Coordinates of C-alpha atoms and ligand atoms in Angstrom, one line a residue:
Chain G
X257 CA -27.6 30.9 8.4
X258 CA -26.6 33.9 10.5
X259 CA -23.9 36.4 9.5
X260 CA -20.5 35.2 8.5
X261 CA -18.5 34.1 11.5
X262 CA -15.0 35.2 11.9
X263 CA -13.1 33.3 14.5
X264 CA -11.1 35.4 17.0
X265 CA -7.8 36.5 15.8
X266 CA -6.5 33.2 14.4
X267 CA -2.8 33.6 14.8
X268 CA -2.1 35.7 17.8
X269 CA -5.1 35.0 19.9
X270 CA -5.0 31.2 19.8
X271 CA -3.9 29.6 23.0
X272 CA -1.0 27.1 22.8
X273 CA -2.3 23.6 22.2
X274 CA -3.3 21.6 25.3
X275 CA -4.4 18.0 24.8
X276 CA -8.1 17.8 25.7
X277 CA -9.7 15.4 28.2
X278 CA -11.1 13.5 25.2
X279 CA -7.6 12.9 23.8
X280 CA -6.2 11.8 27.1
X281 CA -9.2 9.4 27.6
X282 CA -8.7 8.0 24.0
X283 CA -5.1 7.5 24.5
X284 CA -5.7 5.8 27.8
X285 CA -8.2 3.5 26.2
X286 CA -5.8 2.6 23.4
X287 CA -3.1 1.9 25.9
X288 CA -5.3 -0.4 27.8
X289 CA -6.3 -2.2 24.6
X290 CA -2.6 -2.6 23.7
X291 CA -1.9 -4.0 27.2
X292 CA -4.8 -6.4 26.9
X293 CA -3.7 -7.6 23.5
X294 CA -0.2 -8.2 24.8
X295 CA -1.6 -10.2 27.8
X296 CA -3.8 -12.3 25.5
X297 CA -0.9 -12.9 23.2
X298 CA 1.3 -14.0 26.1
X299 CA -1.3 -16.2 27.6
X300 CA -2.2 -18.0 24.3
X301 CA 1.4 -18.5 23.5
X302 CA 2.1 -20.0 26.8
X303 CA -0.9 -22.3 26.5
X304 CA 0.1 -23.5 23.1
X305 CA 3.7 -24.1 24.2
X306 CA 2.6 -26.1 27.2
X307 CA 0.3 -28.3 25.2
X308 CA 3.0 -28.9 22.6
X309 CA 5.5 -29.7 25.3
X310 CA 3.2 -32.2 27.0
X311 CA 2.2 -33.9 23.7
X312 CA 5.7 -34.2 22.5
X313 CA 7.4 -35.3 25.6
X314 CA 4.6 -37.6 26.6
X315 CA 4.7 -39.6 23.3
X316 CA 6.0 -43.2 23.8
X317 CA 9.0 -42.9 21.4
X318 CA 10.2 -39.6 23.0
X319 CA 13.2 -41.0 25.0
X320 CA 14.7 -42.8 22.0
X321 CA 14.0 -39.9 19.7
X322 CA 15.6 -37.5 22.1
X323 CA 18.7 -39.6 22.3
X324 CA 19.2 -40.0 18.5
X325 CA 18.1 -36.6 17.3
X326 CA 18.6 -34.2 20.2
X327 CA 21.5 -35.4 22.1
X328 CA 23.4 -32.6 23.8
X329 CA 26.6 -34.5 23.7
X330 CA 26.6 -35.0 19.9
X331 CA 25.3 -31.5 19.4
X332 CA 28.3 -30.1 21.2
X333 CA 30.7 -32.3 19.3
X334 CA 29.0 -31.3 16.0
X335 CA 29.1 -27.6 16.6
X336 CA 32.7 -26.9 15.5
X337 CA 32.8 -29.0 12.3
X338 CA 29.3 -27.8 11.3
X339 CA 30.2 -24.2 11.9
X340 CA 33.3 -24.7 9.8
X341 CA 31.2 -26.1 7.1
X342 CA 28.9 -23.1 7.2
X343 CA 31.8 -20.9 6.2
X344 CA 31.6 -22.6 2.8
X345 CA 27.8 -22.1 2.6
X346 CA 28.2 -18.4 3.4
X347 CA 30.9 -18.0 0.9
X348 CA 28.8 -19.6 -1.8
X349 CA 25.9 -17.4 -0.8
X350 CA 28.0 -14.3 -0.9
X351 CA 29.3 -15.0 -4.4
X352 CA 26.3 -16.6 -6.0
X353 CA 23.6 -14.4 -4.5
X354 CA 24.8 -11.1 -6.0
X355 CA 25.7 -12.8 -9.3
X356 CA 22.2 -14.2 -9.5
X357 CA 20.6 -10.9 -8.7
X358 CA 22.5 -9.1 -11.4
X359 CA 22.3 -11.8 -14.0
X360 CA 18.6 -12.2 -13.4
X361 CA 18.1 -8.5 -13.8
X362 CA 20.0 -8.6 -17.1
X363 CA 18.0 -11.5 -18.4
X364 CA 14.7 -9.8 -17.4
X365 CA 15.7 -6.6 -19.0
X366 CA 16.7 -8.5 -22.1
X367 CA 13.2 -10.0 -22.3
X368 CA 11.5 -6.7 -22.1
X369 CA 13.6 -5.1 -24.9
X370 CA 11.4 -3.8 -27.8
X371 CA 12.2 -3.6 -31.5
X372 CA 13.1 -6.1 -34.2
X373 CA 16.9 -5.7 -33.8
X374 CA 16.6 -7.3 -30.3
X375 CA 14.6 -10.3 -31.4
X376 CA 17.5 -12.7 -31.1
X377 CA 18.4 -11.4 -27.6
X378 CA 14.8 -11.6 -26.5
X379 CA 14.4 -15.2 -27.9
X380 CA 17.7 -16.3 -26.2
X381 CA 16.7 -14.8 -22.9
X382 CA 13.2 -16.4 -23.1
X383 CA 14.6 -19.8 -24.0
X384 CA 17.2 -19.6 -21.2
X385 CA 14.4 -18.9 -18.6
X386 CA 12.1 -21.5 -20.0
X387 CA 14.7 -24.2 -20.1
X388 CA 16.5 -23.7 -16.8
X389 CA 13.4 -23.0 -14.8
X390 CA 12.1 -26.4 -15.7
X391 CA 15.3 -28.3 -15.4
X392 CA 15.7 -30.0 -12.0
X393 CA 18.5 -28.4 -10.0
X394 CA 19.8 -31.7 -8.7
X395 CA 20.3 -33.1 -12.2
X396 CA 21.9 -29.8 -13.4
X397 CA 24.3 -30.1 -10.4
X398 CA 25.2 -33.7 -11.2
X399 CA 25.7 -32.9 -14.9
X400 CA 27.9 -30.0 -14.2
X401 CA 29.9 -31.3 -11.3
X402 CA 30.6 -34.6 -12.9
X403 CA 30.1 -33.9 -16.6
X404 CA 32.4 -30.9 -17.0
X405 CA 35.5 -32.6 -15.5
X406 CA 34.7 -35.6 -17.7
X407 CA 35.1 -33.5 -20.8
X408 CA 38.7 -32.8 -19.7
X409 CA 38.6 -29.3 -21.2
X410 CA 41.8 -27.3 -21.0
X411 CA 41.7 -24.5 -18.5
X412 CA 38.3 -25.4 -17.1
X413 CA 38.3 -26.0 -13.4
X414 CA 37.3 -29.3 -11.8
X415 CA 36.7 -27.7 -8.4
X416 CA 33.4 -29.0 -7.2
X417 CA 32.7 -25.8 -5.3
X418 CA 33.0 -23.6 -8.3
X419 CA 31.1 -26.0 -10.5
X420 CA 28.4 -26.4 -8.0
X421 CA 28.2 -22.6 -7.6
X422 CA 27.9 -22.3 -11.4
X423 CA 24.9 -24.7 -11.4
X424 CA 23.2 -22.7 -8.7
X425 CA 23.7 -19.5 -10.6
X426 CA 22.4 -20.9 -13.8
X427 CA 19.3 -22.3 -12.1
X428 CA 18.5 -19.4 -9.8
X429 CA 19.1 -16.6 -12.3
X430 CA 16.3 -18.1 -14.4
X431 CA 13.9 -17.9 -11.4
X432 CA 15.0 -14.5 -10.4
X433 CA 14.7 -13.1 -13.9
X434 CA 11.0 -14.1 -13.8
X435 CA 10.5 -12.4 -10.5
X436 CA 12.0 -9.2 -11.9
X437 CA 9.9 -9.4 -15.0
X438 CA 6.7 -9.8 -13.0
X439 CA 7.8 -6.6 -11.1
X440 CA 8.5 -4.7 -14.3
X441 CA 5.2 -5.6 -15.7
X442 CA 3.4 -4.6 -12.6
X443 CA 4.5 -1.0 -13.0
X444 CA 1.5 0.9 -14.4
X445 CA 1.9 1.8 -18.1
X446 CA 1.1 5.5 -17.2
X447 CA 4.5 5.6 -15.5
X448 CA 6.2 4.7 -18.8
X449 CA 4.1 7.2 -20.6
X450 CA 5.0 9.9 -18.1
X451 CA 8.7 9.1 -18.3
X452 CA 8.8 9.0 -22.1
X453 CA 7.0 12.3 -22.3
X454 CA 9.8 13.9 -20.3
X455 CA 12.0 12.8 -23.2
X456 CA 13.6 9.9 -21.4
X457 CA 14.8 7.1 -23.7
X458 CA 13.6 3.6 -23.3
X459 CA 16.7 2.6 -21.4
X460 CA 16.5 5.7 -19.2
X461 CA 12.8 5.0 -18.5
X462 CA 13.7 1.5 -17.4
X463 CA 16.7 2.6 -15.4
X464 CA 15.2 5.6 -13.6
X465 CA 11.5 5.0 -13.4
X466 CA 10.4 1.5 -14.0
X467 CA 13.1 -0.6 -12.4
X468 CA 13.2 1.4 -9.1
X469 CA 9.5 0.8 -8.7
X470 CA 9.7 -2.8 -9.9
X471 CA 12.6 -3.8 -7.7
X472 CA 11.0 -2.3 -4.6
X473 CA 7.9 -4.4 -5.3
X474 CA 9.8 -7.7 -5.7
X475 CA 12.2 -7.3 -2.7
X476 CA 10.2 -9.9 -0.7
X477 CA 10.1 -12.4 -3.5
X478 CA 13.9 -11.9 -4.1
X479 CA 14.6 -12.4 -0.4
X480 CA 12.5 -15.6 -0.6
X481 CA 14.7 -16.8 -3.5
X482 CA 17.9 -15.9 -1.6
X483 CA 16.7 -17.9 1.5
X484 CA 16.0 -20.8 -0.8
X485 CA 19.4 -20.4 -2.4
X486 CA 21.0 -20.4 1.0
X487 CA 19.6 -23.8 1.7
X488 CA 20.5 -25.1 -1.7
X489 CA 24.1 -24.2 -1.3
X490 CA 24.1 -27.3 0.8
X491 CA 23.6 -29.3 -2.4
X492 CA 27.3 -28.7 -3.4
X493 CA 28.2 -31.5 -1.0
X494 CA 27.2 -34.0 -3.7
X495 CA 30.4 -33.0 -5.6
X496 CA 32.5 -33.7 -2.6
X497 CA 32.7 -30.2 -1.1
X498 CA 32.6 -30.1 2.7
X499 CA 29.9 -27.7 3.7
X500 CA 27.7 -27.7 6.9
X501 CA 25.5 -30.5 5.6
X502 CA 28.4 -32.6 4.5
X503 CA 30.2 -32.1 7.8
X504 CA 27.1 -33.2 9.7
X505 CA 26.6 -36.1 7.4
X506 CA 30.1 -37.4 8.0
X507 CA 29.5 -37.4 11.7
X508 CA 26.2 -39.2 11.4
X509 CA 27.8 -41.9 9.3
X510 CA 30.3 -42.5 12.1
X511 CA 27.9 -42.5 15.1
X512 CA 24.4 -43.2 13.8
X513 CA 23.3 -40.3 15.9
X514 CA 21.3 -37.7 13.8
X515 CA 21.8 -34.7 16.1
X516 CA 24.5 -33.1 13.9
X517 CA 22.0 -32.9 11.0
X518 CA 19.5 -31.2 13.3
X519 CA 22.3 -28.7 14.4
X520 CA 23.1 -28.0 10.7
X521 CA 19.4 -27.5 9.9
X522 CA 18.9 -25.1 12.8
X523 CA 22.0 -23.2 11.6
X524 CA 20.3 -22.6 8.2
X525 CA 17.2 -21.3 10.0
X526 CA 19.2 -19.0 12.1
X527 CA 20.9 -17.6 9.0
X528 CA 17.7 -17.0 7.1
X529 CA 15.7 -15.2 9.8
X530 CA 17.9 -12.0 9.9
X531 CA 17.8 -11.8 6.1
X532 CA 14.0 -11.9 6.1
X533 CA 13.7 -9.4 8.9
X534 CA 16.1 -7.1 7.2
X535 CA 14.2 -7.2 4.0
X536 CA 10.9 -6.5 5.9
X537 CA 12.4 -3.6 7.6
X538 CA 13.8 -2.2 4.4
X539 CA 10.5 -2.4 2.5
X540 CA 8.6 -0.9 5.4
X541 CA 11.0 2.0 5.6
X542 CA 10.8 2.7 1.9
X543 CA 7.0 2.6 2.1
X544 CA 6.9 5.0 5.1
X545 CA 8.9 7.6 3.3
X546 CA 6.8 7.5 0.2
X547 CA 3.2 6.6 0.9
X548 CA 0.4 8.8 1.9
X549 CA -0.2 6.3 4.7
X550 CA -3.3 6.8 6.8
X551 CA -4.7 4.0 8.9
X552 CA -6.2 1.6 6.3
Chain Q
X90 CA -29.1 26.7 9.8
X91 CA -31.9 24.2 10.1
X92 CA -33.2 23.0 13.4
X93 CA -32.4 19.4 12.7
X94 CA -29.1 17.9 13.8
X95 CA -26.2 18.1 11.4
X96 CA -25.3 15.0 9.5
X97 CA -21.6 15.6 10.0
X98 CA -20.0 17.6 12.7
X99 CA -16.3 18.4 13.3
X100 CA -15.5 19.4 16.8
X101 CA -12.1 21.0 17.5
X102 CA -10.4 18.5 15.2
X103 CA -6.6 18.5 15.4
X104 CA -4.3 16.6 13.0
X105 CA -0.6 16.8 12.8
X106 CA 1.9 15.0 10.6
X107 CA 5.0 14.8 12.8
X108 CA 5.9 18.4 13.7
X109 CA 3.6 19.9 11.0
X110 CA 0.2 20.8 12.4
X111 CA -2.1 20.6 9.4
X112 CA -5.5 21.0 11.2
X113 CA -5.2 22.9 14.5
X114 CA -8.7 23.4 15.7
X115 CA -11.4 22.8 13.1
X116 CA -15.1 23.0 14.0
X117 CA -17.7 22.7 11.4
X118 CA -21.3 21.5 11.0
X119 CA -22.7 20.0 7.9
X120 CA -26.5 20.2 7.9
X121 CA -28.6 17.6 6.1
X122 CA -29.4 18.3 2.4
X123 CA -26.8 21.0 2.3
X124 CA -23.6 21.6 0.3
X125 CA -20.5 22.7 2.2
X126 CA -17.5 23.9 0.2
X127 CA -14.0 24.0 1.6
X128 CA -11.7 26.5 0.0
X129 CA -8.2 27.5 0.9
X130 CA -4.7 27.6 -0.4
X131 CA -3.0 24.4 -1.6
X132 CA -1.7 22.6 1.4
X133 CA -4.2 24.2 3.8
X134 CA -5.5 20.8 4.8
X135 CA -8.8 20.4 2.8
X136 CA -7.9 16.8 1.7
X137 CA -6.7 16.0 5.1
X138 CA -10.0 17.1 6.7
X139 CA -12.0 14.9 4.3
X140 CA -9.7 12.0 4.9
X141 CA -10.2 12.4 8.6
X142 CA -13.9 12.4 8.2
X143 CA -13.7 9.1 6.3
X144 CA -11.5 7.7 9.1
X145 CA -8.6 7.2 6.7
X146 CA -6.5 9.3 9.1
X147 CA -6.6 9.1 12.8
X148 CA -7.2 12.5 14.3
X149 CA -5.0 13.7 17.2
X150 CA -7.7 15.5 19.1
X151 CA -11.3 16.6 18.9
X152 CA -14.1 14.5 17.5
X153 CA -16.1 13.9 14.4
X154 CA -19.8 13.1 14.7
X155 CA -21.8 11.4 12.0
X156 CA -25.6 11.4 12.7
X157 CA -24.9 12.1 16.3
X158 CA -22.4 9.3 16.7
X159 CA -18.8 10.0 17.6
X160 CA -17.0 8.1 14.8
X161 CA -13.6 9.0 16.1
X162 CA -14.1 7.0 19.2
X163 CA -11.6 4.1 19.2
X164 CA -14.4 1.7 20.0
X165 CA -16.3 2.5 16.8
X166 CA -16.4 0.0 13.9
X167 CA -14.7 2.1 11.2
X168 CA -16.0 0.0 8.3
X169 CA -19.6 0.5 9.4
X170 CA -18.9 4.3 9.5
X171 CA -17.3 4.3 6.0
X172 CA -20.3 2.4 4.6
X173 CA -22.3 5.5 5.4
X174 CA -19.9 7.9 3.7
X175 CA -19.3 8.2 0.0
X176 CA -15.9 9.5 -1.2
X177 CA -14.5 10.7 -4.5
X178 CA -10.8 11.2 -4.4
X179 CA -8.7 13.8 -6.1
X180 CA -7.1 11.1 -8.2
X181 CA -10.3 9.1 -8.9
X182 CA -8.8 5.9 -7.5
X183 CA -10.8 3.6 -9.7
X184 CA -9.7 0.0 -9.6
X185 CA -7.8 -0.6 -12.8
X186 CA -8.4 -4.4 -12.8
X187 CA -12.2 -4.0 -12.8
X188 CA -14.4 -2.7 -15.5
X189 CA -16.7 0.3 -14.9
X190 CA -19.7 -1.8 -13.9
X191 CA -17.6 -4.0 -11.5
X192 CA -16.0 -0.9 -10.0
X193 CA -19.4 0.5 -9.2
X194 CA -21.0 -2.8 -8.0
X195 CA -18.1 -4.0 -5.9
X196 CA -19.4 -2.1 -2.8
X197 CA -23.1 -2.9 -3.1
X198 CA -22.4 -6.6 -3.8
X199 CA -19.6 -7.3 -1.3
X200 CA -20.5 -4.9 1.4
X201 CA -24.2 -4.3 1.3
X202 CA -25.1 -7.8 0.0
X203 CA -27.1 -6.6 -3.0
X204 CA -27.6 -9.3 -5.7
X205 CA -25.6 -8.9 -8.8
X206 CA -28.5 -8.3 -11.2
X207 CA -30.0 -5.7 -8.9
X208 CA -26.7 -3.9 -8.3
X209 CA -26.0 -3.8 -12.1
X210 CA -29.4 -2.5 -12.8
X211 CA -29.0 0.3 -10.4
X212 CA -25.4 1.0 -11.6
X213 CA -26.6 1.1 -15.3
X214 CA -29.4 3.4 -14.4
X215 CA -27.0 5.9 -12.8
X216 CA -24.4 5.5 -15.6
X217 CA -27.1 6.2 -18.0
X218 CA -28.1 9.4 -16.3
X219 CA -24.5 10.5 -16.5
X220 CA -24.2 9.6 -20.1
X221 CA -21.9 6.7 -19.6
X222 CA -24.1 3.7 -20.4
X223 CA -21.9 2.8 -23.4
X224 CA -18.8 2.6 -21.2
X225 CA -20.2 0.1 -18.7
X226 CA -17.9 -2.7 -19.8
X227 CA -14.9 -0.6 -20.4
X228 CA -11.8 -0.5 -18.1
X229 CA -10.9 2.7 -16.3
X230 CA -7.6 3.3 -18.1
X231 CA -9.4 3.5 -21.4
X232 CA -11.8 6.3 -20.2
X233 CA -11.1 10.0 -20.3
X234 CA -10.5 11.9 -17.1
X235 CA -14.0 13.3 -17.0
X236 CA -15.5 9.9 -17.6
X237 CA -13.4 8.3 -14.9
X238 CA -14.4 11.1 -12.5
X239 CA -18.1 10.5 -13.3
X240 CA -17.7 6.8 -12.7
X241 CA -16.0 7.5 -9.4
X242 CA -19.0 9.7 -8.6
X243 CA -21.4 6.9 -9.4
X244 CA -19.3 4.5 -7.4
X245 CA -19.6 6.8 -4.4
X246 CA -23.3 7.4 -4.6
X247 CA -24.6 4.0 -5.6
X248 CA -24.9 2.8 -2.0
X249 CA -26.9 5.9 -0.9
X250 CA -24.4 7.3 1.6
X251 CA -25.5 9.7 4.2
X252 CA -22.9 12.2 3.1
X253 CA -20.7 12.6 0.1
X254 CA -17.1 13.8 0.4
X255 CA -15.7 15.2 -2.9
X256 CA -12.1 16.1 -3.1
X257 CA -11.2 18.5 -5.9
X258 CA -13.1 16.3 -8.3
X259 CA -12.6 18.7 -11.2
X260 CA -8.9 19.4 -10.7
X261 CA -7.8 17.3 -13.6
X262 CA -10.5 18.2 -16.1
X263 CA -10.8 20.7 -19.0
X264 CA -13.4 23.4 -18.7
X265 CA -16.0 21.6 -20.7
X266 CA -15.7 18.4 -18.6
X267 CA -15.6 20.6 -15.5
X268 CA -19.0 21.9 -16.5
X269 CA -20.2 18.4 -17.2
X270 CA -19.1 17.0 -13.8
X271 CA -20.3 20.0 -11.9
X272 CA -23.7 19.7 -13.4
X273 CA -23.8 16.2 -12.0
X274 CA -22.9 17.7 -8.6
X275 CA -25.7 20.2 -9.0
X276 CA -28.1 17.4 -9.8
X277 CA -27.0 15.6 -6.7
X278 CA -27.7 18.8 -4.7
X279 CA -31.1 19.0 -6.2
X280 CA -31.8 15.4 -5.1
X281 CA -31.1 16.6 -1.6
X282 CA -27.8 14.9 -1.0
X283 CA -25.5 16.1 1.8
X284 CA -22.1 17.0 0.4
X285 CA -18.8 18.4 1.5
X286 CA -16.5 19.3 -1.2
X287 CA -13.0 20.8 -1.5
X288 CA -12.4 22.8 -4.6
X289 CA -10.4 25.5 -6.3
X290 CA -13.3 26.1 -8.7
X291 CA -14.5 29.3 -7.2
X292 CA -17.3 30.1 -9.7
X293 CA -18.7 26.7 -9.0
X294 CA -18.2 27.0 -5.2
X295 CA -20.1 30.3 -5.3
X296 CA -22.9 28.7 -7.3
X297 CA -23.5 25.5 -5.5
X298 CA -22.5 26.1 -1.9
X299 CA -24.9 26.6 1.0
X300 CA -22.0 27.3 3.2
X301 CA -18.4 28.2 2.3
X302 CA -15.5 27.6 4.6
X303 CA -12.1 29.2 4.2
X304 CA -9.4 27.1 5.6
X305 CA -6.1 28.6 6.7
X306 CA -3.5 28.1 9.4
X307 CA -5.3 24.9 10.5
X308 CA -8.6 26.6 11.4
X309 CA -11.7 27.6 9.5
X310 CA -10.9 31.3 9.3
X311 CA -14.1 32.3 7.8
X312 CA -17.4 30.6 7.3
X313 CA -20.7 31.8 5.7
X314 CA -23.0 31.7 2.8
X315 CA -21.3 32.1 -0.5
X316 CA -22.7 35.6 -0.8
X317 CA -21.1 36.4 2.5
X318 CA -17.7 34.9 2.0
X319 CA -17.3 35.8 -1.7
X320 CA -19.2 39.1 -1.6
X321 CA -18.2 40.5 1.7
X322 CA -15.3 38.6 3.3
X323 CA -14.7 39.7 6.9
X324 CA -11.2 38.5 7.3
X325 CA -8.0 40.0 5.8
X326 CA -6.6 36.6 4.9
X327 CA -9.8 35.7 3.1
X328 CA -9.8 38.9 1.2
X329 CA -6.2 38.4 0.1
X330 CA -6.9 34.8 -1.0
X331 CA -9.9 35.8 -3.0
X332 CA -8.2 38.8 -4.6
X333 CA -5.3 36.7 -5.6
X334 CA -7.7 34.4 -7.3
X335 CA -9.6 37.2 -9.0
X336 CA -6.2 38.6 -10.2
X337 CA -5.6 35.2 -11.7
X338 CA -9.0 35.4 -13.4
X339 CA -10.3 32.4 -11.5
X340 CA -13.2 34.1 -9.8
Ligands
LIG46 N1 0.5 11.4 4.8 C1 1.1 12.6 5.0 N2 2.3 12.7 5.7 C2 2.9 13.9 5.9 N3 2.3 15.0 5.5 C3 1.2 15.0 4.9 C4 0.5 13.8 4.6 N4 -0.7 14.1 4.0 C5 -0.7 15.5 3.9 N5 0.4 16.0 4.4 C6 0.7 17.5 4.5 O1 -0.5 18.1 5.0 C7 -0.7 19.4 4.4 C8 -2.1 19.5 3.9 O2 -2.3 18.6 2.8 P1 -3.7 18.5 2.1 O3 -3.5 17.4 1.0 O4 -4.7 18.3 3.1 O5 -3.8 19.9 1.4 P2 -5.0 20.4 0.5 O6 -5.6 21.6 1.1 O7 -5.9 19.3 0.1 O8 -4.2 21.0 -0.8 P3 -4.6 20.9 -2.3 O9 -5.5 22.0 -2.5 O10 -3.3 21.2 -3.0 O11 -5.2 19.6 -2.6 C9 0.4 19.5 3.3 O12 1.4 20.3 3.7 C10 0.9 18.1 3.1 O13 2.3 18.1 2.8
LIG47 MG1 -6.2 18.2 -1.7

């Protein structure tokens, strides 16, 4: 090796940065790859769509199917009552969703409590989850919506919407509690150790270190459960509440045209998509701020 | 420097995170069978440079050559490049769900297609040499820091990479373990492996390095043999950095 090299004055003497030929060439190449990918994506999508269109519209039963399931006339007629019904679905979601998220967290936290004093709490929470996760939602709904009024209890409501919502909350909080618990257990034990060594109590450790990490990890699973809940709010119609599904069903019964049900179904899809996208965006943003990143 | 081509070559590498330019214009050659040590203040970009070489970060400008191939070309198969590079991270990064043996044999078996028996034989041999034979079936979380670090070293060298990148592999260890891990590195040097390592362990850097690079302001401010850089630093910044260290008793 020759004598130590000292680069020319590093601070003052360095010319301001100019992208090199190499960088420009690389960027041009990457841009052309991106363009190519976009073209391929567009072409393949178009091809698949065309094939699907030809296969579906070419099938022998298509004209009849189109009339009974996709009639523009009935779709227009269904729009207003179905939209009206959706207000109920959204109200149920707005009330039950947060309740479930909080109740599930409480149950999950109860299950992770340590120490002999908490044994009954732990047992109760475990039994609750075990039971209601296994119990079919539809039976639970029927029992609560028709069973509770039959008891004729003083001061207890007979409102099918409230009762149906209660059944949803009971069932879903058991699921959501398990999602939280999985998240809590996925946080590496060294995190607890670090927090406890700072002098944080068990509760503080959960509150400030474990749960923030756990919840972040389970956001996609929770959104999944919320999307599922959103659809299941449709089940309250068995107690006589008029939601979007019930409204569509009433129209179908009168006309024997199934288009209103398709409209209601699509409505649920449209409601779910923004929720999922929002959650994706949220988790991505959280990751970007935190993670080292890199390209793998 | 030897007449043969360098194993790894950085050519005017530039890397910025947003507004912050971490590497401005870094050029460096790593000859075969040599040990290159990167020194510099915390945050000077040592880890970033190593991550760029392993294609974990995309560089903004310049190029990195491995055995004469421009690995930063967007057309290059990054996995094939990484197969030829062994890395030990500052934080070990062992897989907590796999035991020591499986951590080490994952690469050989899944990437290089080595049969399980053969991969385990080779892993056990290396573990044995590092005094870890008894821990082969243990899980990483149950090993001491020094043991984890040595396992990470074995994991990096088991597939015979062309070059080893070691990022502050002794940062988390007590002096005795530091000696232990560093003697492993010294052995690796004797076996003729090519290594680039970032370290704050100056005594060790001085001892093991064929070439020392002082990183500051996004460039390699000074480069030379350890006698040159530690004994007779040319640049004011290098002198200040080294005297700060010797004041702190770390030289
Ligand atoms: N993913 C990232 N996003 C944004 N900034 C980053 C990222 N990774 C590194 N940096 C910044 O780049 C600079 C160099 O970091 P680097 O880890 O390379 O330093 P280092 O020389 O290895 O320091 P140390 O000796 O403490 O390990 C730091 O200022 C750091 O904040
Ligand atoms: Mg570092």
